[in-house]
Short mmCIF file of C-alpha atoms and ligand atoms in Angstrom, two decimals:
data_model
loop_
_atom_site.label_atom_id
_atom_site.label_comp_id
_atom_site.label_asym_id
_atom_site.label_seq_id
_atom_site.Cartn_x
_atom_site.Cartn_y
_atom_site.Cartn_z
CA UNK A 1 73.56 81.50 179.41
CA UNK A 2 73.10 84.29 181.40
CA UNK A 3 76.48 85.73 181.31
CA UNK A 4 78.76 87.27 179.13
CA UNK A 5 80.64 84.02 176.78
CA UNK A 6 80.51 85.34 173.06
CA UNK A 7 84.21 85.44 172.97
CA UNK A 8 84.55 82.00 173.98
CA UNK A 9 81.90 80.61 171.83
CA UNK A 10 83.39 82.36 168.89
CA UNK A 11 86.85 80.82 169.68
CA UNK A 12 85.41 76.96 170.28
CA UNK A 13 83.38 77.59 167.10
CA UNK A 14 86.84 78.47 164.42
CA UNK A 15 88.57 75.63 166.24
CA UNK A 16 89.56 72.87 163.79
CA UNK A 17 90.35 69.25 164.14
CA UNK A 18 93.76 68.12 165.22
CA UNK A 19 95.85 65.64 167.21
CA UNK A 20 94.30 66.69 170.39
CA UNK A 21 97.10 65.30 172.38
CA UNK A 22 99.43 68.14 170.74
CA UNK A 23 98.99 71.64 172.36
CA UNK A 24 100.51 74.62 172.36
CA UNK A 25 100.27 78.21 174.46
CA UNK A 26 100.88 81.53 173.65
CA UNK A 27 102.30 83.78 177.04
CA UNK A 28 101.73 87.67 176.06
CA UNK A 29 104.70 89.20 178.03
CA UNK A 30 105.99 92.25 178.56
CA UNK A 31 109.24 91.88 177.36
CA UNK A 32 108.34 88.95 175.22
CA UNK A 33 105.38 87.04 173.67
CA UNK A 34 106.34 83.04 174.75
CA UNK A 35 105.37 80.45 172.73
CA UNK A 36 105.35 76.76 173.99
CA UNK A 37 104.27 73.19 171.97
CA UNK A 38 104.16 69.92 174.08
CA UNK A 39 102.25 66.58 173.69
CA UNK A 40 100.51 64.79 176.21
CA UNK A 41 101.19 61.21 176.50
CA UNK A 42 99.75 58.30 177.75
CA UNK A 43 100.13 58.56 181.72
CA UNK A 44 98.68 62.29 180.75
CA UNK A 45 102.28 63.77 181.46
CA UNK A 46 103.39 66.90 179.86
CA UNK A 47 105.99 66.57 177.09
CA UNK A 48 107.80 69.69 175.99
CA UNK A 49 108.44 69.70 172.05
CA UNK A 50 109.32 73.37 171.42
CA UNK A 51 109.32 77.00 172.56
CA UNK A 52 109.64 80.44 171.03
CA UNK A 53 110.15 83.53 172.30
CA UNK A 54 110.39 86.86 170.54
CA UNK A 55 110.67 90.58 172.22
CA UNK A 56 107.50 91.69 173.22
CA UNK A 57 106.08 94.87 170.64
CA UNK A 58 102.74 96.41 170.44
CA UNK A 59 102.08 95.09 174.13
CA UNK A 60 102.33 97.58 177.15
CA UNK A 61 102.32 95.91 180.31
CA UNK A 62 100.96 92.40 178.88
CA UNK A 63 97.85 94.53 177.38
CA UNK A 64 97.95 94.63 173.70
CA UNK A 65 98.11 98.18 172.32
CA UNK A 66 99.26 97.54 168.25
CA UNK A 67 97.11 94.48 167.33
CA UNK A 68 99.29 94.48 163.89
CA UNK A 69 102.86 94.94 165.93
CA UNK A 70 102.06 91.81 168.30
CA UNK A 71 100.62 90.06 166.11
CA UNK A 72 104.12 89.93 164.02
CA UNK A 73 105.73 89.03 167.55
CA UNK A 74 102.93 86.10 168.46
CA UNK A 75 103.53 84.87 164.59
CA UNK A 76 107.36 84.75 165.01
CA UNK A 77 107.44 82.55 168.94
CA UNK A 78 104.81 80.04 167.17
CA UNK A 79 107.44 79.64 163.96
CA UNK A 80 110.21 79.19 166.24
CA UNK A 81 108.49 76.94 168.60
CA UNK A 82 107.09 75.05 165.27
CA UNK A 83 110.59 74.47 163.80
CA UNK A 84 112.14 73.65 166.98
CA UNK A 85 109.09 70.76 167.24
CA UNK A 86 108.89 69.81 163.98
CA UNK A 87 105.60 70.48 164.01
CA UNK A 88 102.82 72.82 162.78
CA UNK A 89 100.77 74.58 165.58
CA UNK A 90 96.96 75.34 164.34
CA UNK A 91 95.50 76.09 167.85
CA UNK A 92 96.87 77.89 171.15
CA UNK A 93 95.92 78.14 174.20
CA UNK A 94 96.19 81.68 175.17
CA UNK A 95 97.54 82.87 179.02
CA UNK A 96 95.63 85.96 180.23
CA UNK A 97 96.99 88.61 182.68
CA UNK A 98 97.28 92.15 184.04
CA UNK A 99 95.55 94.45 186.24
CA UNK A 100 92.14 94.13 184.19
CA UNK A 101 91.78 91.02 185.28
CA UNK A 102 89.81 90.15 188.53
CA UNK A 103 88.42 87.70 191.27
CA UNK A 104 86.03 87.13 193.27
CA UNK A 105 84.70 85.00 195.87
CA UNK A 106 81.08 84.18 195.33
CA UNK A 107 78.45 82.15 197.23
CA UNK A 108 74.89 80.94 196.15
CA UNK A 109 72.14 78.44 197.79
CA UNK A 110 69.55 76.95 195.93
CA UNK A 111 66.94 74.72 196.87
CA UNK A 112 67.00 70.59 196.07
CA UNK A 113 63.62 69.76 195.23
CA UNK A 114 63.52 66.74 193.33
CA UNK A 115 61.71 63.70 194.24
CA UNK A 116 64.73 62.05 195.58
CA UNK A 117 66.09 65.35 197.11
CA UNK A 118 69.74 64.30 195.79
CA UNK A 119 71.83 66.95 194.28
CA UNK A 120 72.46 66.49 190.57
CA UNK A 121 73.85 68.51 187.68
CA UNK A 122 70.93 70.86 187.56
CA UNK A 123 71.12 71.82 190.95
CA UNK A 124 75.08 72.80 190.74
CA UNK A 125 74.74 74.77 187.62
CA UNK A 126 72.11 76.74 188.98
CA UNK A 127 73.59 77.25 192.15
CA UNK A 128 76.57 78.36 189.89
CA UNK A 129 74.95 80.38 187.60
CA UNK A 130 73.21 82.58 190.33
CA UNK A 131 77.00 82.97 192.04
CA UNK A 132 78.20 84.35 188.76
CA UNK A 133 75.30 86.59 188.11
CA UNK A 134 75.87 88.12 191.51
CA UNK A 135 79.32 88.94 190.52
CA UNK A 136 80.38 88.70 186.47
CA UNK A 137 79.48 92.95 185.55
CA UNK A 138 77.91 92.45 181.39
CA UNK A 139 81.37 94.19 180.26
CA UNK A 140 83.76 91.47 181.60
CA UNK A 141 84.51 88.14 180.31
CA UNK A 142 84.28 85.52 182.68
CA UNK A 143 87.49 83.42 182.69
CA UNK A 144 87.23 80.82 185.11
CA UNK A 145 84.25 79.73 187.73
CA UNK A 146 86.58 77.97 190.20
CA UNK A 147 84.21 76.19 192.91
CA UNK A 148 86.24 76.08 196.31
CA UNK A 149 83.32 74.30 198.23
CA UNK A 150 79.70 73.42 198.40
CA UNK A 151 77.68 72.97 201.55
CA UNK A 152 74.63 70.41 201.71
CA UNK A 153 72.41 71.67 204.43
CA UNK A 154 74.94 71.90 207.86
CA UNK A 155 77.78 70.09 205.82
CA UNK A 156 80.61 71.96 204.58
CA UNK A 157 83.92 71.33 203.06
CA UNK A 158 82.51 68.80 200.10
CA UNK A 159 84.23 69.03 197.13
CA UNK A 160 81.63 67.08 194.55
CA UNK A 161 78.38 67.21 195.90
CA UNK A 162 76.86 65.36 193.06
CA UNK A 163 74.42 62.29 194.10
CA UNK A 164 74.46 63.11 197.93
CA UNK A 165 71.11 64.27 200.09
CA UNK A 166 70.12 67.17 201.31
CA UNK A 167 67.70 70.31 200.78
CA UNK A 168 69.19 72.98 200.05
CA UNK A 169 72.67 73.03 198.39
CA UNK A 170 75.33 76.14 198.86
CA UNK A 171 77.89 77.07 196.58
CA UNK A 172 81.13 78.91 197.24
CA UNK A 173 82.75 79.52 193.82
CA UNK A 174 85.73 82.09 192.87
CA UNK A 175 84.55 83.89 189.50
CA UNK A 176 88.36 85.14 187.29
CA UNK A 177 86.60 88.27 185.18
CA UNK A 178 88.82 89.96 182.76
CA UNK A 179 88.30 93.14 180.64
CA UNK A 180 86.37 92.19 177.93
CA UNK A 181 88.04 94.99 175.47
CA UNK A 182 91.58 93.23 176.38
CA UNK A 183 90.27 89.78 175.14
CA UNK A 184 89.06 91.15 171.67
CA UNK A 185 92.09 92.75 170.80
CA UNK A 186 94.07 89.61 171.94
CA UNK A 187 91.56 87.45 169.73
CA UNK A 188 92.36 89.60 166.95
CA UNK A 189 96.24 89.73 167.52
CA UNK A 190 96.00 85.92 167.32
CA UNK A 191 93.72 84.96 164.53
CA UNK A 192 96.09 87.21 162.00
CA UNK A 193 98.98 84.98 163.38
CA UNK A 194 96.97 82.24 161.81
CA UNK A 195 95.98 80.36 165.00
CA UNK A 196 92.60 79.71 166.47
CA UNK A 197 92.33 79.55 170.22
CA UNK A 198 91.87 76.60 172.00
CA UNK A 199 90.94 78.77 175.10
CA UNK A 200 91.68 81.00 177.68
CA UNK A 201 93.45 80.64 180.55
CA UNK A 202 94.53 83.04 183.48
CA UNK A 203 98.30 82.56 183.06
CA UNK A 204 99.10 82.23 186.86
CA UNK A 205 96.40 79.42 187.51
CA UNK A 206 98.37 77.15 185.18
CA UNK A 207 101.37 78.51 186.97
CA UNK A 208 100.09 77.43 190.38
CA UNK A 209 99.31 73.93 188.76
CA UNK A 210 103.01 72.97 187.34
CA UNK A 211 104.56 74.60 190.47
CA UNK A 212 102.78 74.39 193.98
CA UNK A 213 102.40 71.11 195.73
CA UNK A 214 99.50 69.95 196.36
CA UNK A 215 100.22 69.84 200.24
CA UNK A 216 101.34 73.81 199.85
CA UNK A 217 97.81 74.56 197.97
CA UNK A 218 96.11 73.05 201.47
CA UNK A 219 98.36 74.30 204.13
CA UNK A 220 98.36 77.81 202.18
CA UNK A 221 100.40 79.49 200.01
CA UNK A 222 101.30 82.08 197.93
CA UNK A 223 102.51 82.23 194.20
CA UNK A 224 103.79 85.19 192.55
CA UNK A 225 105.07 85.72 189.42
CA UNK A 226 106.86 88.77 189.15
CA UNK A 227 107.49 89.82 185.19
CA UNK A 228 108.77 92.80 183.42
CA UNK A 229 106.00 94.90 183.71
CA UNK A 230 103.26 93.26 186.27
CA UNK A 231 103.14 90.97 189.13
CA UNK A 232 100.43 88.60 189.46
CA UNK A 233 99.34 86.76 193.06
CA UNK A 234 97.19 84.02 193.32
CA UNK A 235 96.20 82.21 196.69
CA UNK A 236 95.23 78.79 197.73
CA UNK A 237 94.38 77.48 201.16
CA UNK A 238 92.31 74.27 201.89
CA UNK A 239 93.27 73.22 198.30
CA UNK A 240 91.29 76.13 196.82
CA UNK A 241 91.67 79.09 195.15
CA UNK A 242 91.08 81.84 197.38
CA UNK A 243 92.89 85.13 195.59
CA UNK A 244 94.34 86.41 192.10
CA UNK A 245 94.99 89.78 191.67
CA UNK A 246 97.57 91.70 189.67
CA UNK A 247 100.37 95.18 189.83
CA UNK A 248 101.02 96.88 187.42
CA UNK A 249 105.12 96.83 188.35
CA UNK A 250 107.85 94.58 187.82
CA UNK A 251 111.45 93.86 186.90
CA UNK A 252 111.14 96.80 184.07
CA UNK A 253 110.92 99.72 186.76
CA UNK A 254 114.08 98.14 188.43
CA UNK A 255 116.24 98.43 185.27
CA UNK A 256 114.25 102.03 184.80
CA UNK A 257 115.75 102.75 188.48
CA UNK A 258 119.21 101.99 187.26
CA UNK A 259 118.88 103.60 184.28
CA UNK A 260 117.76 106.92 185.77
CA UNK A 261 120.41 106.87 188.53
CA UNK A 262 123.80 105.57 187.06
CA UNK A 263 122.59 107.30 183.20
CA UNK A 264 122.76 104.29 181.50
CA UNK A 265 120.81 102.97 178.64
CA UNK A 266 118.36 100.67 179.71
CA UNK A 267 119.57 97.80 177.51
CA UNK A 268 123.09 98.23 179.54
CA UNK A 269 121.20 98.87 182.35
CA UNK A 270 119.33 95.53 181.70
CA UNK A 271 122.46 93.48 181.14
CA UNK A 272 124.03 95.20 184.52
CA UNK A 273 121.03 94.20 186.41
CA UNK A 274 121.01 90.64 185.37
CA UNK A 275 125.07 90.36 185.39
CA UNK A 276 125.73 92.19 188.86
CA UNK A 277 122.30 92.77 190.33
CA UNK A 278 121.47 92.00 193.77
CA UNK A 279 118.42 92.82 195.67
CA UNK A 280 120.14 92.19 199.24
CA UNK A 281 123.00 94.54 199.87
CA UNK A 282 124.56 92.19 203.18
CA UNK A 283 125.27 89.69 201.07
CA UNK A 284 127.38 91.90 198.60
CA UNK A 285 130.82 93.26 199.10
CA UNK A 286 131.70 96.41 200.15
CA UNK A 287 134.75 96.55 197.69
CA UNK A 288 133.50 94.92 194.41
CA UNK A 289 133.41 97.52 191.86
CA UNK A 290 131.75 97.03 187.89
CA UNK A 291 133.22 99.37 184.83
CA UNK A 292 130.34 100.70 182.89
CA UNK A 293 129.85 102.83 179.63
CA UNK A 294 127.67 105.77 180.08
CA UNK A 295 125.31 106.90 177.30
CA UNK A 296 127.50 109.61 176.71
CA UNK A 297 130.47 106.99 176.44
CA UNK A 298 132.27 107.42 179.55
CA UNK A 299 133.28 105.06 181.98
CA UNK A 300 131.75 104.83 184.74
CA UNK A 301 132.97 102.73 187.85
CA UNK A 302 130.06 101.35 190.17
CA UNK A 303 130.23 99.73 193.46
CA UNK A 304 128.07 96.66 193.37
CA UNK A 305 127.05 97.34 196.69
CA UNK A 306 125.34 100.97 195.83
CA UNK A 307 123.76 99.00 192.71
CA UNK A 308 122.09 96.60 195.21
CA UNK A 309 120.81 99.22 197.33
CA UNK A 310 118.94 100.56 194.32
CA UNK A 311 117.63 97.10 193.50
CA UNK A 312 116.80 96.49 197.17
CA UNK A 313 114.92 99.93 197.69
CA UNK A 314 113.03 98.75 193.99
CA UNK A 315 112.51 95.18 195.43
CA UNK A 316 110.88 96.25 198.93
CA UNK A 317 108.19 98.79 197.45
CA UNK A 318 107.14 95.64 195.00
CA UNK A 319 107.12 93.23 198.28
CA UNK A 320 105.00 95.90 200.29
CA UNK A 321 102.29 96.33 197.48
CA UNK A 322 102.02 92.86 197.43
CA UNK A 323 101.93 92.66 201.07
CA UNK A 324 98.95 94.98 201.05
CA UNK A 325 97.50 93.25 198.20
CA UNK A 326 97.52 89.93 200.41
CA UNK A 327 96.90 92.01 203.50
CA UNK A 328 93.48 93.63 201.96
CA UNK A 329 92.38 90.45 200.99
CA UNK A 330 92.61 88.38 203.81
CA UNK A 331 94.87 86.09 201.84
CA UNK A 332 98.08 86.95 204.08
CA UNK A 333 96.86 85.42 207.19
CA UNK A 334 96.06 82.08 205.51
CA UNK A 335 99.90 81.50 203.55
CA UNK A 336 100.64 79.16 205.96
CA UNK A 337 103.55 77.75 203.60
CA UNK A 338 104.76 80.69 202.96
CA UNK A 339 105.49 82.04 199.08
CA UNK A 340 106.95 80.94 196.17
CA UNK A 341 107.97 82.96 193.45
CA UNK A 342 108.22 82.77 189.60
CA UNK A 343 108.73 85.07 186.42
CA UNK A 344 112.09 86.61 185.34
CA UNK A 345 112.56 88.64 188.45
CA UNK A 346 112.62 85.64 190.28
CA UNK A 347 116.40 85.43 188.78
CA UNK A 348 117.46 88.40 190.58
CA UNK A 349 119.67 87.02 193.28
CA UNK A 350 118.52 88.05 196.82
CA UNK A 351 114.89 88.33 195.45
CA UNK A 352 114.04 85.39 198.04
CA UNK A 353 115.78 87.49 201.07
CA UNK A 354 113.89 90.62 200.08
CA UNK A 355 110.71 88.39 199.92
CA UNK A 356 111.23 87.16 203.10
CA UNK A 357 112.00 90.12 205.14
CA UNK A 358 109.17 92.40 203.80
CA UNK A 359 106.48 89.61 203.89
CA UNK A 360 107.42 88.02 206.65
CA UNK A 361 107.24 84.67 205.27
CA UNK A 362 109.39 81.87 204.21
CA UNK A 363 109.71 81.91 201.10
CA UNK A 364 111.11 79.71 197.49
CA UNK A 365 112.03 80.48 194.35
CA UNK A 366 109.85 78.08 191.42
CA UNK A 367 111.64 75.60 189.15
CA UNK A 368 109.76 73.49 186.63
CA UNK A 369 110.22 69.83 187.29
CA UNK A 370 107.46 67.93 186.40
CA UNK A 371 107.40 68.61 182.51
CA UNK A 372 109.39 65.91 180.49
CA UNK A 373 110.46 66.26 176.90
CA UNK A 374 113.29 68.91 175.69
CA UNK A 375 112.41 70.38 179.75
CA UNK A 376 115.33 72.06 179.97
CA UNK A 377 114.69 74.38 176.84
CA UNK A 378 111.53 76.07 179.25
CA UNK A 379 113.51 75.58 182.64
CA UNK A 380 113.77 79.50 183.23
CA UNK A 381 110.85 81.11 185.00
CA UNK A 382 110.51 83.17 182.15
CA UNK A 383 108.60 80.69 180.49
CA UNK A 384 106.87 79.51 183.73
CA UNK A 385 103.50 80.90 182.28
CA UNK A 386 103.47 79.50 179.24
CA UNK A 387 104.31 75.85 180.44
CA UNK A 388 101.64 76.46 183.20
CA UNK A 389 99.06 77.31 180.41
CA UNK A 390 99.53 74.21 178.74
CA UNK A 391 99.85 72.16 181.98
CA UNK A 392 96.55 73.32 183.37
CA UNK A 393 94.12 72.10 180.99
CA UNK A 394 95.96 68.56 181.05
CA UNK A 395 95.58 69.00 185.26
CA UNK A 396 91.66 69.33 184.75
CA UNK A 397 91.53 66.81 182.66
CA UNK A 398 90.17 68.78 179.52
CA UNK A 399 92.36 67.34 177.59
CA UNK A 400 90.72 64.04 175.69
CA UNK A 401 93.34 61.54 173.69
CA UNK A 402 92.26 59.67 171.04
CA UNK A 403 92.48 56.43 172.33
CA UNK A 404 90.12 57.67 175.22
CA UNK A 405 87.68 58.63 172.64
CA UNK A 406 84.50 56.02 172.03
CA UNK A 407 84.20 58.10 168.71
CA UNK A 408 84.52 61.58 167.25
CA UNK A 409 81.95 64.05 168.66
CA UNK A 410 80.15 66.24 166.77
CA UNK A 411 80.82 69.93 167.30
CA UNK A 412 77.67 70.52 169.63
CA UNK A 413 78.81 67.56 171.71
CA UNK A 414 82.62 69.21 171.86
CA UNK A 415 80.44 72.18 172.87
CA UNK A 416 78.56 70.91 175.41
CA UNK A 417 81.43 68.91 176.83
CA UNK A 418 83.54 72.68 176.67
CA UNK A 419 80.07 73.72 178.79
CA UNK A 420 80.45 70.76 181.34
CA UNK A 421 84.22 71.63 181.90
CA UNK A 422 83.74 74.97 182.38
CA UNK A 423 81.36 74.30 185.33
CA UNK A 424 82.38 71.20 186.77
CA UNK A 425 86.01 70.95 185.52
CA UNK A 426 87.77 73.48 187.15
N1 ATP B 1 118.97 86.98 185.71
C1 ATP B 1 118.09 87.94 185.94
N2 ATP B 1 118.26 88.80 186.97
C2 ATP B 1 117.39 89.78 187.19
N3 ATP B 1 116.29 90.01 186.46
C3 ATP B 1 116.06 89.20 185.43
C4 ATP B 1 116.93 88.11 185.11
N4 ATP B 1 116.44 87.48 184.02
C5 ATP B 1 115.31 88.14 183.68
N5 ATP B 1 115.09 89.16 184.52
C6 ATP B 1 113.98 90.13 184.47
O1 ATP B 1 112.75 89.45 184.31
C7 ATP B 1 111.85 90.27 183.57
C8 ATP B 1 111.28 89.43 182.46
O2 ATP B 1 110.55 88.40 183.06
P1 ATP B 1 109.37 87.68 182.28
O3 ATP B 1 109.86 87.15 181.00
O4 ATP B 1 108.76 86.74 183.25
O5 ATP B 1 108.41 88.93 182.02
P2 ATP B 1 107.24 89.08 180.96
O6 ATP B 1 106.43 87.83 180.99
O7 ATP B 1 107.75 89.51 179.64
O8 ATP B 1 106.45 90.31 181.58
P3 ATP B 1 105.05 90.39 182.36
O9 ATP B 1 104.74 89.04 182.89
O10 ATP B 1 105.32 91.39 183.43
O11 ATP B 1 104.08 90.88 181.37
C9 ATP B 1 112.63 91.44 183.04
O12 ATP B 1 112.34 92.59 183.81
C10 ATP B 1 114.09 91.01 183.24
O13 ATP B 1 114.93 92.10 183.48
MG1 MG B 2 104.95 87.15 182.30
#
């Protein structure tokens, strides 16, 4: 291999044997570390068994910064999702995100020159190796190789080019980096909760899976998840992924806002933003008034309409960097569909209006509906990520069930079949 893997082949290599069609995820937040166990049944549907959550410490802004302190926090969301299942959890897959994570779109041609001059195997992984090599710097870990389309001479827009003609075959792949630093400390945070890692997965890709349509993902659209302390974007048009990128702000600098202005603490200021907040002063009244108790213990009377001004002015700078995220990328002019959003902010009432107004695009607010199981325990989009991380390796059909199995492979084949997913499964 020709690019950087080690802490993927460490992971894969600690991973024991289990009920494969159990799985669980672990969402590093940063206001909590989510913890989700489902099974996947029969018609390969998702069923939710448990979740955990715990308050996020030793993480700043999803990064881990106390490997001891998080790992506590992972430990405690995989006992509570454990009890609520019934269940002990040996393996998670983990969500990745933040701003040291990256994308890129990537092309590569490569010459078919067997007898038969039919594209096979060989020919895509090379093409795909020599895409990644252009792009994957040695200090990054390469997350995801996401192929969006490969070209056979003239021909574009083929999705598996395996066993068709042609003489020279082009590749255009999107290569998910992330900071190699950031995974080792997460790898270490986990394996003293006592878990090994199934693998990694870029949080919002499993997002996109559980919550845009596939008719969305084509026309084009947007998904954001907007968290505590970052915002992630990813992009699809022509049912490909054509943009991720992440900023470092969130719901936290909106409670921050409210704190600093109305000298609150920022746990009242917290329960005032999720109680009364409203990110689109027209639709709030110009009379309603809130009593609140200072830090200095005096009572304060706010007009809920000043409170949503604050939001609001909050809300719009986090709509305009994303704007000039999608702007900068090229990814604006193709969300057809508009945007949908996700992640605890997406609670904030008005968040849709402010959406729509600054972007310029319709716009919806995320619910999970095609999970079964206890669903409703993981309906918030708080725990959007973590469902999505367990959803999207069932969606690329990594996930093999016993009764699918001829017999047990040995670890090299498991390894080689992780090595054949990772190129042609995504
Ligand atoms: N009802 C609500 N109204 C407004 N904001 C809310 C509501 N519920 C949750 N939030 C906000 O959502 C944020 C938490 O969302 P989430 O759990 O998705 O973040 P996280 O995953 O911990 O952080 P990140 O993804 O940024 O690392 C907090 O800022 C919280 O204030
Ligand atoms: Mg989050």
């Amino acid at each position: 291999m020709n690019f950087k893997i080690s802490s993927r082949e460490i992971v894969m290599a600690n991973r024991k044997d289990i009920d494969p069609s159990v799985i669980a995820s672990v969402d590093i937040g940063t206001s909590k570390i989510a913890c989700v166990v489902g099974r996947v049944n029969e018609d390969k549907d998702l069923e939710i068994l448990g979740v955990g959550s715990a308050l996020s410490e030793g993480v700043k802004k999803c990064t881990i910064i106390n490997i001891e302190e998080a790992s506590k926090v992972i430990s405690r969301a995989i006992e509570e999702a454990e009890m609520m299942a019934g269940l002990e959890i040996s393996s998670v897959y983990v969500g990745i995100s933040g701003i040291h994570t990256d994308g890129v779109n990537t092309k590569s041609v490569v010459a078919v020159n067997n007898k038969n001059r039919e594209v096979t195997q060989d020919e895509v992984k090379r093409a795909i190796d020599i895409a990644i090599e252009r792009v994957a710097p040695s200090d990054r870990e390469v997350l995801h190789v996401i192929p969006q389309q490969y070209v056979i001479d003239d021909q574009d827009g083929i999705r598996n080019p395996i066993g068709m003609n042609g003489t020279k075959l082009g590749a255009y792949v999107r290569v998910i980096t992330a900071n190699f630093t950031v995974i080792q400390n997460i790898i270490k945070a986990i394996s003293k909760a006592n878990v090994d890692i199934s693998d990694f997965i870029l949080g919002i890709l499993g997002e996109a899976e559980l919550l845009l349509s596939d008719e969305e993902k084509d026309l084009g659209t947007v998904l954001v998840d907007i968290g505590a302390g970052t915002t992630e974007i990813v992009g699809y048009y022509n049912s490909s992924l054509m943009f991720n990128g992440a900023l470092n702000i969130g719901g936290m600098e909106i409670t921050s806002d409210i704190s600093s202005i109305y000298k609150l603490s920022l746990q009242q200021s917290e329960k005032l933003k999720k109680m009364y907040g409203h990110a689109w002063p027209p639709a709030v009244s110009e009379t309603e008034t809130i009593e609140v108790q200072t830090v200095n213990k005096r009572i304060k009377t706010i007009k809920r309409k000043e409170l949503a001004e604050v939001i609001n002015a909050r809300a719009e700078e986090i709509f305009e960097s994303i704007k000039k995220t999608l702007t900068s990328s090229g990814m604006y002019d193709f969300a057809n569909a508009g945007v949908v959003l996700t992640g605890g902010t997406a609670l904030l009432q008005g968040i849709d209006q402010v959406a729509e107004e600054i972007l310029d695009l319709p716009c919806r607010i995320a619910f999970i509906e095609n999970v079964g199981g206890i669903a409703d325990a993981v309906k918030s989009p708080i725990f959007s990520k973590a469902v999505g991380i367990l959803y999207y390796p069932i969606k690329k059909g990594n996930i093999i069930l016993p009764s699918q199995k001829p017999k047990g492979p040995s670890t090299l084949e498991k390894l080689k079949d992780f090595f054949n997913n990772f190129f042609f499964g995504e």
